[in-house]
Amino acid sequence: MKARAAVSDFHPVKQTVLNYPGEELLLVFDRDFKYGQSFYLVLTEEAKQRILQPPVSTDEEEPEEESEQYVCRTPEPQQPWVSLGSELEIEEESVKDTRERLKYLVSRVRKKFGAPVNFTDRNALESKEGYIECTSYQDRNFRLIQMERNSATQAVLNLKSSATQTQRTFPRNMYTQYKPRELTEEEKENYMSSENLKNFASSIAIQQNKIMDVFFDDWQALSEGDIAFGGKADTYLKEYQSFTDLQFSKDKSISCIKWHPTISGVIAVSVTEKMSFEERINGSTKLLLNPPLILFWSFSDPINPQLRLECPDDVLSFDFCPSDPNIIIGGCMNGQIVLWDVTAHAQRLHGKRSGERRTTSMAFEEDKENEIPVLLYCAVSSIENGHKAPVTDVQWLPENFEISITGVPVENQNQICVQVVTCAPDCCVMFWDIRAPRPAAHSQAERKQKMEEKQLENPRGIPNTFKYLDLSWKPLIKVYESVAVFVNETYKQCHLNMAHTHYHYIIITRFDIYLMYKGFHESFFFNITNIRLKPLEDISTMFCVGTEDGELVYTSWKLGKDDDSGRLLSGKPSRCFIVHDSLVNTVKRSPFFKDIILTVGGWNFAVWKESVMNGPIILSPCSQKRCMVGCWSLSNPGMFFIGKEDGNIEVWDLLEKTHEPSHIQNISTASITCMKPWIISSKQHFLAVSDDFGTLHILQIPWTLRNPSSSESSVNKYFEKEVTRLMFFDKRKETMAKQKTATEAEEQKKKTLSEKTEEESLAEYESYLTLEKDILKEMGVSLQEEDKPSNEV
């Protein structure tokens, strides 16, 4: 009853069990279903003793009287007969006489009645009537022609008996003995440097490694051929649980799903109102009375949420801090960034309740304890310094580096995540730091006194973890993408993906968090401006951004100084591709290959390789329904899931099929909004799917889909082949472009030569006419007007 709470089968008798006066309860397994259930519970001590020690009867049972003989009687109908036409069918099927029946009379002489009978042997040939011969004859009325005949044959082996005998030998006692061969250091060096050993290693050992993989797990390969019940592979995504709330998530849309990184079976979702901009303006009063929420669900209680986080506006994306999962950051529709601290409710998320008060006098406190707590945000950014559009994606930077004010990656001495990157359709990517600048004129004692005063002035119990950021939080740097290189329009970001994505989390205990907040508050949450941090050259500053126009922009967050104004400005994008015909809703990096990126948008999806940004290495054809979201599989390197507009989920296995999905399954009648996979154990792989009705579905991935059908090397070879194909097509395009340019240049050259030849001919003709005129003039011959040569050609 404690583990399953309200869904337990014994929940209706919970109060009766608590009021039971004895120390032990009697729970009996009813094998014969005597009372209609599998178990029955004894609730009194008298009944318990009567069942454990039944009374023994001393009187002998009297023999039962013989039962009355059963008389078969025709049952009488309880209601009068109502004809529906069935008697006509019975009458038609019954056999009736069509003529009068024939009557035969067999008689015998009276004197022969009762006469003795004597049986004797006689020859049948002696009497004419001694026998009757029934000979066969051909009846013309029945002529049956045999058309087909079935016959069977069977071959029998010839048996042969043979025997052999071996010569028996007498056993002998034999033994052997060996001792280790010890080599000196000089002999070891000579053997290791000998040519014979090198030849052996190169000729035999390496050949054996090529023939057989010595590191291959044969036991694991044996289970790859297993099939499910019925002879077909089980690829059905089974629904494990579903979560919905009639008050907080009904008729709403789920915008983001996040699994709790350290607590198994806890998942958080953000719900948003399905309203247009005009409807939000008209219903602003109603929205203020019902603020948006982030709900925490647990597998142990599928009916009631465990925790509610209140938001200033609809949250489109949120994320847990990898260093401390109790710190949550979210991006709102109005462009603000919000921070929560759920440290005070960590025990509730773990499934523990503080205080075991179950007495009747403490019923009010018990009800108050079971009430779903509501936690307010502890810090929110200022509206004027935030995004000018809804924040569509939020991600924490890894703990191994941080970003300076110029966008240069530097070392993180504390190894704790302190910076966040956000994007929005306002053509801007912002980097935020949760640490505040160190105060200059206040001592440590004054700061502690000021913090204690603020705690006393907090009537609603809001955590003071990030009080210094509330309404004054500003971004560290801004990366603008308003200057287009390849397309003459501004970029509007929807989702981003960075090269350093978290796949593992650091688990910090509650005691460590308390020390970090209390003892190292100044060194952790305040920037140290007087310490020069070491730049990191091996950290890539490139990242991918999906836009509302279906573009994928590949750019860098590093800022450069403008030569004219001297200000720090973001550089121009390195690449820009238009492969989607609608907004890009998913930009996910593969958990197995850090340079493989999946983008989903519009009616298709694409797979990219970061080192080859000439175009997508895989581009799907346009489907009939829009692709709403996508995610990679956490166990199969070549598999990913696509959520569609009609509520279907497509399972794509690149090594099995590339022109169509391997499996399609319908989850809901509404559109799929979010998907998030998670691995709880080696046998429990889950996929969280949300729809536009506000319902969260937890699907269990079957063994066929979670077990990789091929290794990472096979998938990597497939990606390399696709890269080779892409490079071949690019080279062929370049070759064709060069050939076209060369052909046009040759044609232009021929045209120029022809024009030049014509001009030279005209010049020679003019020189000829001039020479003719000079010669005639020297000879004293005057040309008549009609004899003068014409200059026209």
mmCIF file of N, CA, C and O in Angstrom, residues 653-682:
data_model
loop_
_atom_site.group_PDB
_atom_site.id
_atom_site.type_symbol
_atom_site.label_atom_id
_atom_site.label_comp_id
_atom_site.label_asym_id
_atom_site.label_seq_id
_atom_site.Cartn_x
_atom_site.Cartn_y
_atom_site.Cartn_z
ATOM 1 N N ASP A 653 15.362 2.726 -39.482
ATOM 2 C CA ASP A 653 16.631 2.016 -39.308
ATOM 3 C C ASP A 653 17.410 2.177 -40.610
ATOM 4 O O ASP A 653 17.040 1.613 -41.653
ATOM 5 N N LEU A 654 18.483 2.952 -40.570
ATOM 6 C CA LEU A 654 19.203 3.308 -41.787
ATOM 7 C C LEU A 654 19.859 2.109 -42.454
ATOM 8 O O LEU A 654 20.027 2.101 -43.678
ATOM 9 N N LEU A 655 20.249 1.096 -41.676
ATOM 10 C CA LEU A 655 20.881 -0.074 -42.268
ATOM 11 C C LEU A 655 19.860 -1.074 -42.805
ATOM 12 O O LEU A 655 20.240 -2.023 -43.495
ATOM 13 N N GLU A 656 18.592 -0.898 -42.500
ATOM 14 C CA GLU A 656 17.554 -1.793 -43.011
ATOM 15 C C GLU A 656 16.831 -1.185 -44.203
ATOM 16 O O GLU A 656 16.730 -1.799 -45.262
ATOM 17 N N LYS A 657 16.317 0.033 -44.048
ATOM 18 C CA LYS A 657 15.626 0.731 -45.132
ATOM 19 C C LYS A 657 15.964 2.213 -45.048
ATOM 20 O O LYS A 657 16.107 2.763 -43.953
ATOM 21 N N THR A 658 16.080 2.835 -46.213
ATOM 22 C CA THR A 658 16.295 4.283 -46.255
ATOM 23 C C THR A 658 15.208 5.005 -47.045
ATOM 24 O O THR A 658 15.118 6.234 -46.966
ATOM 25 N N HIS A 659 14.382 4.269 -47.790
ATOM 26 C CA HIS A 659 13.328 4.900 -48.583
ATOM 27 C C HIS A 659 11.995 4.935 -47.854
ATOM 28 O O HIS A 659 11.093 5.672 -48.256
ATOM 29 N N GLU A 660 11.847 4.131 -46.779
ATOM 30 C CA GLU A 660 10.613 4.108 -46.018
ATOM 31 C C GLU A 660 10.924 3.673 -44.593
ATOM 32 O O GLU A 660 11.966 3.051 -44.348
ATOM 33 N N PRO A 661 10.033 3.990 -43.640
ATOM 34 C CA PRO A 661 10.303 3.592 -42.242
ATOM 35 C C PRO A 661 10.189 2.089 -42.060
ATOM 36 O O PRO A 661 9.447 1.400 -42.768
ATOM 37 N N SER A 662 10.926 1.572 -41.079
ATOM 38 C CA SER A 662 10.877 0.151 -40.773
ATOM 39 C C SER A 662 9.592 -0.234 -40.043
ATOM 40 O O SER A 662 9.124 -1.367 -40.175
ATOM 41 N N HIS A 663 9.044 0.688 -39.282
ATOM 42 C CA HIS A 663 7.834 0.388 -38.503
ATOM 43 C C HIS A 663 7.062 1.681 -38.285
ATOM 44 O O HIS A 663 7.662 2.734 -38.040
ATOM 45 N N ILE A 664 5.734 1.606 -38.415
ATOM 46 C CA ILE A 664 4.834 2.744 -38.188
ATOM 47 C C ILE A 664 3.789 2.309 -37.174
ATOM 48 O O ILE A 664 3.184 1.241 -37.314
ATOM 49 N N GLN A 665 3.568 3.144 -36.165
ATOM 50 C CA GLN A 665 2.592 2.822 -35.112
ATOM 51 C C GLN A 665 1.855 4.092 -34.707
ATOM 52 O O GLN A 665 2.459 5.155 -34.541
ATOM 53 N N ASN A 666 0.551 3.976 -34.547
ATOM 54 C CA ASN A 666 -0.269 5.106 -34.125
ATOM 55 C C ASN A 666 -0.314 5.163 -32.602
ATOM 56 O O ASN A 666 -0.539 4.152 -31.936
ATOM 57 N N ILE A 667 -0.086 6.347 -32.056
ATOM 58 C CA ILE A 667 -0.074 6.565 -30.606
ATOM 59 C C ILE A 667 -1.278 7.365 -30.152
ATOM 60 O O ILE A 667 -1.863 7.090 -29.120
ATOM 61 N N SER A 668 -1.672 8.361 -30.930
ATOM 62 C CA SER A 668 -2.757 9.249 -30.518
ATOM 63 C C SER A 668 -3.470 9.757 -31.751
ATOM 64 O O SER A 668 -2.960 9.670 -32.880
ATOM 65 N N THR A 669 -4.663 10.286 -31.545
ATOM 66 C CA THR A 669 -5.406 10.912 -32.639
ATOM 67 C C THR A 669 -4.991 12.352 -32.865
ATOM 68 O O THR A 669 -5.361 12.936 -33.883
ATOM 69 N N ALA A 670 -4.236 12.915 -31.929
ATOM 70 C CA ALA A 670 -3.758 14.290 -32.052
ATOM 71 C C ALA A 670 -2.311 14.292 -32.533
ATOM 72 O O ALA A 670 -1.660 13.253 -32.659
ATOM 73 N N SER A 671 -1.809 15.459 -32.803
ATOM 74 C CA SER A 671 -0.447 15.604 -33.307
ATOM 75 C C SER A 671 0.575 15.321 -32.211
ATOM 76 O O SER A 671 0.368 15.649 -31.040
ATOM 77 N N ILE A 672 1.691 14.702 -32.603
ATOM 78 C CA ILE A 672 2.792 14.457 -31.671
ATOM 79 C C ILE A 672 3.565 15.766 -31.488
ATOM 80 O O ILE A 672 3.946 16.420 -32.468
ATOM 81 N N THR A 673 3.818 16.148 -30.238
ATOM 82 C CA THR A 673 4.502 17.416 -29.969
ATOM 83 C C THR A 673 5.950 17.236 -29.502
ATOM 84 O O THR A 673 6.813 18.007 -29.890
ATOM 85 N N CYS A 674 6.231 16.231 -28.670
ATOM 86 C CA CYS A 674 7.578 16.033 -28.132
ATOM 87 C C CYS A 674 7.855 14.543 -28.004
ATOM 88 O O CYS A 674 6.937 13.737 -27.824
ATOM 89 N N MET A 675 9.148 14.199 -28.060
ATOM 90 C CA MET A 675 9.607 12.831 -27.826
ATOM 91 C C MET A 675 10.947 12.895 -27.104
ATOM 92 O O MET A 675 11.791 13.731 -27.423
ATOM 93 N N LYS A 676 11.118 12.001 -26.122
ATOM 94 C CA LYS A 676 12.358 11.972 -25.357
ATOM 95 C C LYS A 676 12.634 10.538 -24.922
ATOM 96 O O LYS A 676 11.877 9.966 -24.130
ATOM 97 N N PRO A 677 13.716 9.906 -25.409
ATOM 98 C CA PRO A 677 14.034 8.545 -24.960
ATOM 99 C C PRO A 677 14.830 8.562 -23.658
ATOM 100 O O PRO A 677 15.462 9.557 -23.298
ATOM 101 N N TRP A 678 14.798 7.421 -22.960
ATOM 102 C CA TRP A 678 15.533 7.301 -21.697
ATOM 103 C C TRP A 678 15.774 5.821 -21.406
ATOM 104 O O TRP A 678 14.957 4.970 -21.769
ATOM 105 N N ILE A 679 16.904 5.517 -20.757
ATOM 106 C CA ILE A 679 17.267 4.150 -20.386
ATOM 107 C C ILE A 679 17.310 4.070 -18.869
ATOM 108 O O ILE A 679 18.111 4.748 -18.228
ATOM 109 N N ILE A 680 16.415 3.257 -18.292
ATOM 110 C CA ILE A 680 16.401 3.045 -16.849
ATOM 111 C C ILE A 680 17.296 1.867 -16.472
ATOM 112 O O ILE A 680 18.063 1.931 -15.518
ATOM 113 N N SER A 681 17.214 0.781 -17.221
ATOM 114 C CA SER A 681 18.067 -0.385 -17.009
ATOM 115 C C SER A 681 18.318 -1.034 -18.358
ATOM 116 O O SER A 681 17.832 -0.558 -19.399
ATOM 117 N N SER A 682 19.086 -2.115 -18.351
ATOM 118 C CA SER A 682 19.395 -2.790 -19.611
ATOM 119 C C SER A 682 18.159 -3.427 -20.238
ATOM 120 O O SER A 682 18.143 -3.649 -21.453
#
